[in-house]
Amino acid sequence: MTSEPDIEVLYVNDDEPQLELLRTQLTDESDRLRVQTAASPDRGWEVFADARSDADADIDCILCDHHMPGQTGVEFLRRVRAVDADVPFLLFTNTGDETVASRAIEAGVTDYVIREAIENQAPLLVQKIVTYVEHRRSRREIERTNEQLREIVSVTDQALWVFTPDWSELRFINDRHEPLFGQPTSELRADPTSFLERIHDGDRARVEQAMQRASEGEPQLVEYRVNKSEAVQLWVESRCKPVVDDDGTVVSLVGLTRDISDRKVYQQDLLETIEQLEEFASTVAHDLRNPLNIANGNIRLAAKERESERLDTALDAITRMDRLVDELLALAKEGDSIGDRQPAAFAELMRESYDNARATGSSLGITGSVSLECDPTRLTEAFENLVRNAVEHGDSDVAITAGVLDGGGGVFIEDDGPGIPPEHRDHVFDRGYTTSKDGSGFGLAIVERIVTGHGWDLDVGESASGGARFEIRTADA
């Protein structure tokens, strides 16, 4: 077991017998105390100043008499306070009165103890010394930790914050809150829940619900819109981790908030690009098929009237062109651009996707793996969207399971969330379709585009626990 650190005490008193007596009583009472003595304020100042100049030495507490020749205890206190505002300073004297006490308090004394004539007051003094020193050390450690934390978070673009369990007090926040919310930190400190006023009306109730769940000890992940100003709206993602003590009681709420507007714009831009490609391909296919049909019909009529290898060659060319039109239309409608394929382990792709999704509070279980011939980057994106879908439609602590279908004909990803009602399953992959107030309707549409772009089939059903189950049936699994 680690022993408690020693406490260095400086005791100043011109009464040398009393000086030695109390030093002995204090060290006998507690083996943590190391007591240095000074028979005058000038000598006490030398000891104190030497300790301050030595990086390996320190005076943790000063115990001082009041009436001493040349300089009183209060005067010595003022001298100390001029260079050290928080070192515990106890005035221990038998000649005090209300005037002395008032002056001592005004000068910044930590405590004022009247010395009894015959009573051993070492236990009382030790208790006070230890309490004040431990409080000072704790405060300094908190300050050092906060300073280190500020140095660490100064390089991040995320807002890091710490609240009390009921959100009534802001304990810490870095300088990234204002760039995200358009709100001065001072305003947030004065009213810790005032950030809710910056949240979009349609998202505020959901954020408040997530806050309540966090206060109850549940990790949370929530995406919502922030009205940074009248002209600027951002999408942000907040992750909150409740900190609990040994009894399981929530003592702090720690979290990060980051701007995900680029991700939302990317998803929307991707779907718009797909839509434009579909429209372009459909137009081209229509404009090409009409003249192709005319050419095909006329060539076949001519072939009936006259046999010619050239007419047969022309018919073959028309057939190839018709097939190319079909393939162009299929590419636009059924899949995004899929890059070079290579073997990739399903379990590794799933773990990477889960880590990228930053689904704090949730869990991932992988029951099996198989090699997939795929574009790893695009397939990882599809799996990330499935993880986010599970978290966004269920609780933050949703359990996600991934594995191989019976018979090895593909893979599945399922969760224990609320699931997808049968009446919605035929529409969940439609672009823009969503049952969530804050959903974009793009995530599952992108999943389908990527899966079908690989030439695979995607089905949605129900897991054994009643959650959503997505099955990807592959030709090469």
Short mmCIF file of C-alpha atoms in Angstrom, two decimals, residues 216-386:
data_model
loop_
_atom_site.label_atom_id
_atom_site.label_comp_id
_atom_site.label_asym_id
_atom_site.label_seq_id
_atom_site.Cartn_x
_atom_site.Cartn_y
_atom_site.Cartn_z
CA GLU A 216 -28.92 8.18 -15.04
CA GLY A 217 -25.61 6.59 -16.00
CA GLU A 218 -26.17 5.62 -19.66
CA PRO A 219 -23.49 6.61 -22.24
CA GLN A 220 -25.02 8.66 -25.05
CA LEU A 221 -24.33 9.43 -28.71
CA VAL A 222 -26.58 12.01 -30.35
CA GLU A 223 -26.51 13.99 -33.60
CA TYR A 224 -28.40 17.28 -33.87
CA ARG A 225 -28.52 20.64 -35.57
CA VAL A 226 -27.12 23.82 -34.01
CA ASN A 227 -28.18 27.31 -35.03
CA LYS A 228 -24.79 28.96 -34.70
CA SER A 229 -26.28 32.20 -36.02
CA GLU A 230 -29.28 33.33 -38.00
CA ALA A 231 -27.41 32.49 -41.20
CA VAL A 232 -25.35 29.45 -40.18
CA GLN A 233 -26.59 26.02 -39.12
CA LEU A 234 -24.28 23.11 -38.27
CA TRP A 235 -24.72 19.41 -37.70
CA VAL A 236 -22.85 18.28 -34.58
CA GLU A 237 -22.33 14.99 -32.79
CA SER A 238 -22.07 14.80 -28.99
CA ARG A 239 -20.78 11.79 -27.08
CA CYS A 240 -21.25 11.69 -23.31
CA LYS A 241 -19.67 9.27 -20.82
CA PRO A 242 -20.97 9.27 -17.23
CA VAL A 243 -18.18 8.91 -14.63
CA VAL A 244 -19.24 6.84 -11.61
CA ASP A 245 -17.72 6.19 -8.19
CA ASP A 246 -17.21 2.81 -6.52
CA ASP A 247 -20.88 2.71 -5.54
CA GLY A 248 -22.03 3.28 -9.13
CA THR A 249 -23.20 6.84 -8.42
CA VAL A 250 -22.69 9.29 -11.29
CA VAL A 251 -20.22 11.98 -10.18
CA SER A 252 -19.45 13.71 -13.49
CA LEU A 253 -20.58 13.86 -17.10
CA VAL A 254 -17.68 14.03 -19.56
CA GLY A 255 -18.18 14.49 -23.27
CA LEU A 256 -17.01 15.65 -26.68
CA THR A 257 -18.90 17.60 -29.33
CA ARG A 258 -17.67 17.81 -32.92
CA ASP A 259 -18.82 19.31 -36.20
CA ILE A 260 -20.14 16.62 -38.59
CA SER A 261 -21.59 19.00 -41.17
CA ASP A 262 -19.08 17.81 -43.78
CA ARG A 263 -20.20 14.21 -43.30
CA LYS A 264 -23.86 15.18 -43.67
CA VAL A 265 -23.10 17.27 -46.75
CA TYR A 266 -21.06 14.41 -48.19
CA GLN A 267 -23.94 11.99 -47.74
CA GLN A 268 -26.38 14.37 -49.38
CA ASP A 269 -23.98 15.22 -52.20
CA LEU A 270 -23.38 11.53 -52.83
CA LEU A 271 -27.09 10.83 -53.19
CA GLU A 272 -27.56 13.89 -55.40
CA THR A 273 -24.71 12.72 -57.60
CA ILE A 274 -26.30 9.29 -57.87
CA GLU A 275 -29.64 10.87 -58.74
CA GLN A 276 -28.01 13.02 -61.42
CA LEU A 277 -26.25 9.99 -62.82
CA GLU A 278 -29.52 8.06 -62.93
CA GLU A 279 -31.25 10.93 -64.70
CA PHE A 280 -28.39 11.33 -67.16
CA ALA A 281 -28.23 7.60 -67.89
CA SER A 282 -32.00 7.35 -68.32
CA THR A 283 -31.96 10.30 -70.73
CA VAL A 284 -29.08 8.90 -72.73
CA ALA A 285 -30.66 5.46 -72.81
CA HIS A 286 -33.94 6.89 -74.06
CA ASP A 287 -32.30 9.10 -76.68
CA LEU A 288 -30.14 6.22 -77.92
CA ARG A 289 -32.81 3.52 -77.96
CA ASN A 290 -35.14 5.38 -80.32
CA PRO A 291 -32.63 5.63 -83.20
CA LEU A 292 -31.28 2.18 -82.33
CA ASN A 293 -34.75 0.69 -82.63
CA ILE A 294 -35.26 2.41 -85.98
CA ALA A 295 -31.87 1.26 -87.24
CA ASN A 296 -32.45 -2.27 -85.98
CA GLY A 297 -35.88 -2.50 -87.62
CA ASN A 298 -34.71 -1.19 -90.96
CA ILE A 299 -31.64 -3.42 -91.02
CA ARG A 300 -33.74 -6.48 -90.32
CA LEU A 301 -36.17 -5.54 -93.12
CA ALA A 302 -33.25 -5.08 -95.46
CA ALA A 303 -31.83 -8.44 -94.38
CA LYS A 304 -35.08 -10.14 -95.40
CA GLU A 305 -34.87 -8.59 -98.85
CA ARG A 306 -31.18 -9.29 -99.35
CA GLU A 307 -28.63 -11.50 -97.69
CA SER A 308 -25.43 -9.64 -96.79
CA GLU A 309 -22.63 -10.19 -94.31
CA ARG A 310 -22.46 -6.45 -93.85
CA LEU A 311 -26.08 -6.37 -92.71
CA ASP A 312 -25.34 -9.17 -90.22
CA THR A 313 -22.35 -7.20 -88.95
CA ALA A 314 -24.54 -4.12 -88.56
CA LEU A 315 -27.14 -6.12 -86.63
CA ASP A 316 -24.41 -7.43 -84.28
CA ALA A 317 -23.23 -3.87 -83.69
CA ILE A 318 -26.79 -2.75 -82.93
CA THR A 319 -27.16 -5.62 -80.44
CA ARG A 320 -23.89 -4.70 -78.72
CA MET A 321 -24.94 -1.07 -78.48
CA ASP A 322 -28.27 -2.10 -76.96
CA ARG A 323 -26.42 -4.18 -74.36
CA LEU A 324 -24.10 -1.27 -73.57
CA VAL A 325 -27.11 0.97 -72.98
CA ASP A 326 -28.55 -1.60 -70.59
CA GLU A 327 -25.27 -1.81 -68.69
CA LEU A 328 -24.98 1.97 -68.45
CA LEU A 329 -28.48 2.20 -67.05
CA ALA A 330 -27.82 -0.65 -64.63
CA LEU A 331 -24.64 1.03 -63.35
CA ALA A 332 -26.49 4.28 -62.68
CA LYS A 333 -29.44 2.63 -61.01
CA GLU A 334 -27.83 -0.23 -59.12
CA GLY A 335 -24.44 0.86 -57.88
CA ASP A 336 -21.92 3.53 -57.13
CA SER A 337 -18.48 3.48 -58.61
CA ILE A 338 -16.76 0.49 -57.06
CA GLY A 339 -12.97 0.53 -57.10
CA ASP A 340 -10.52 -2.30 -57.50
CA ARG A 341 -11.59 -5.37 -55.58
CA GLN A 342 -9.34 -7.32 -53.30
CA PRO A 343 -9.76 -10.00 -50.64
CA ALA A 344 -10.64 -8.57 -47.21
CA ALA A 345 -11.64 -10.29 -43.97
CA PHE A 346 -15.21 -9.43 -42.97
CA ALA A 347 -14.30 -9.32 -39.25
CA GLU A 348 -11.50 -6.79 -39.85
CA LEU A 349 -13.72 -4.58 -42.01
CA MET A 350 -16.44 -4.74 -39.36
CA ARG A 351 -14.08 -3.74 -36.53
CA GLU A 352 -12.67 -0.85 -38.56
CA SER A 353 -16.17 0.33 -39.45
CA TYR A 354 -17.28 0.16 -35.81
CA ASP A 355 -14.23 2.16 -34.68
CA ASN A 356 -14.80 4.76 -37.41
CA ALA A 357 -18.44 5.16 -36.41
CA ARG A 358 -17.38 6.09 -32.83
CA ALA A 359 -20.47 4.43 -31.41
CA THR A 360 -19.64 5.26 -27.79
CA GLY A 361 -21.54 3.16 -25.26
CA SER A 362 -22.56 0.47 -27.74
CA SER A 363 -20.92 -2.93 -28.14
CA LEU A 364 -19.86 -5.08 -31.07
CA GLY A 365 -19.75 -8.85 -31.10
CA ILE A 366 -18.36 -10.77 -34.10
CA THR A 367 -19.35 -14.44 -34.29
CA GLY A 368 -17.47 -15.39 -37.45
CA SER A 369 -15.59 -14.11 -40.47
CA VAL A 370 -15.15 -14.81 -44.19
CA SER A 371 -13.03 -13.37 -46.99
CA LEU A 372 -14.90 -10.92 -49.22
CA GLU A 373 -13.77 -9.90 -52.70
CA CYS A 374 -14.63 -6.22 -52.46
CA ASP A 375 -13.67 -2.57 -52.53
CA PRO A 376 -12.66 -2.35 -48.81
CA THR A 377 -13.06 1.43 -48.58
CA ARG A 378 -16.59 1.47 -49.95
CA LEU A 379 -17.71 -1.61 -48.00
CA THR A 380 -16.33 -0.11 -44.79
CA GLU A 381 -18.48 2.96 -45.48
CA ALA A 382 -21.55 0.75 -45.85
CA PHE A 383 -20.86 -1.05 -42.56
CA GLU A 384 -20.29 2.30 -40.78
CA ASN A 385 -23.74 3.45 -41.89
CA LEU A 386 -25.31 0.25 -40.54
#
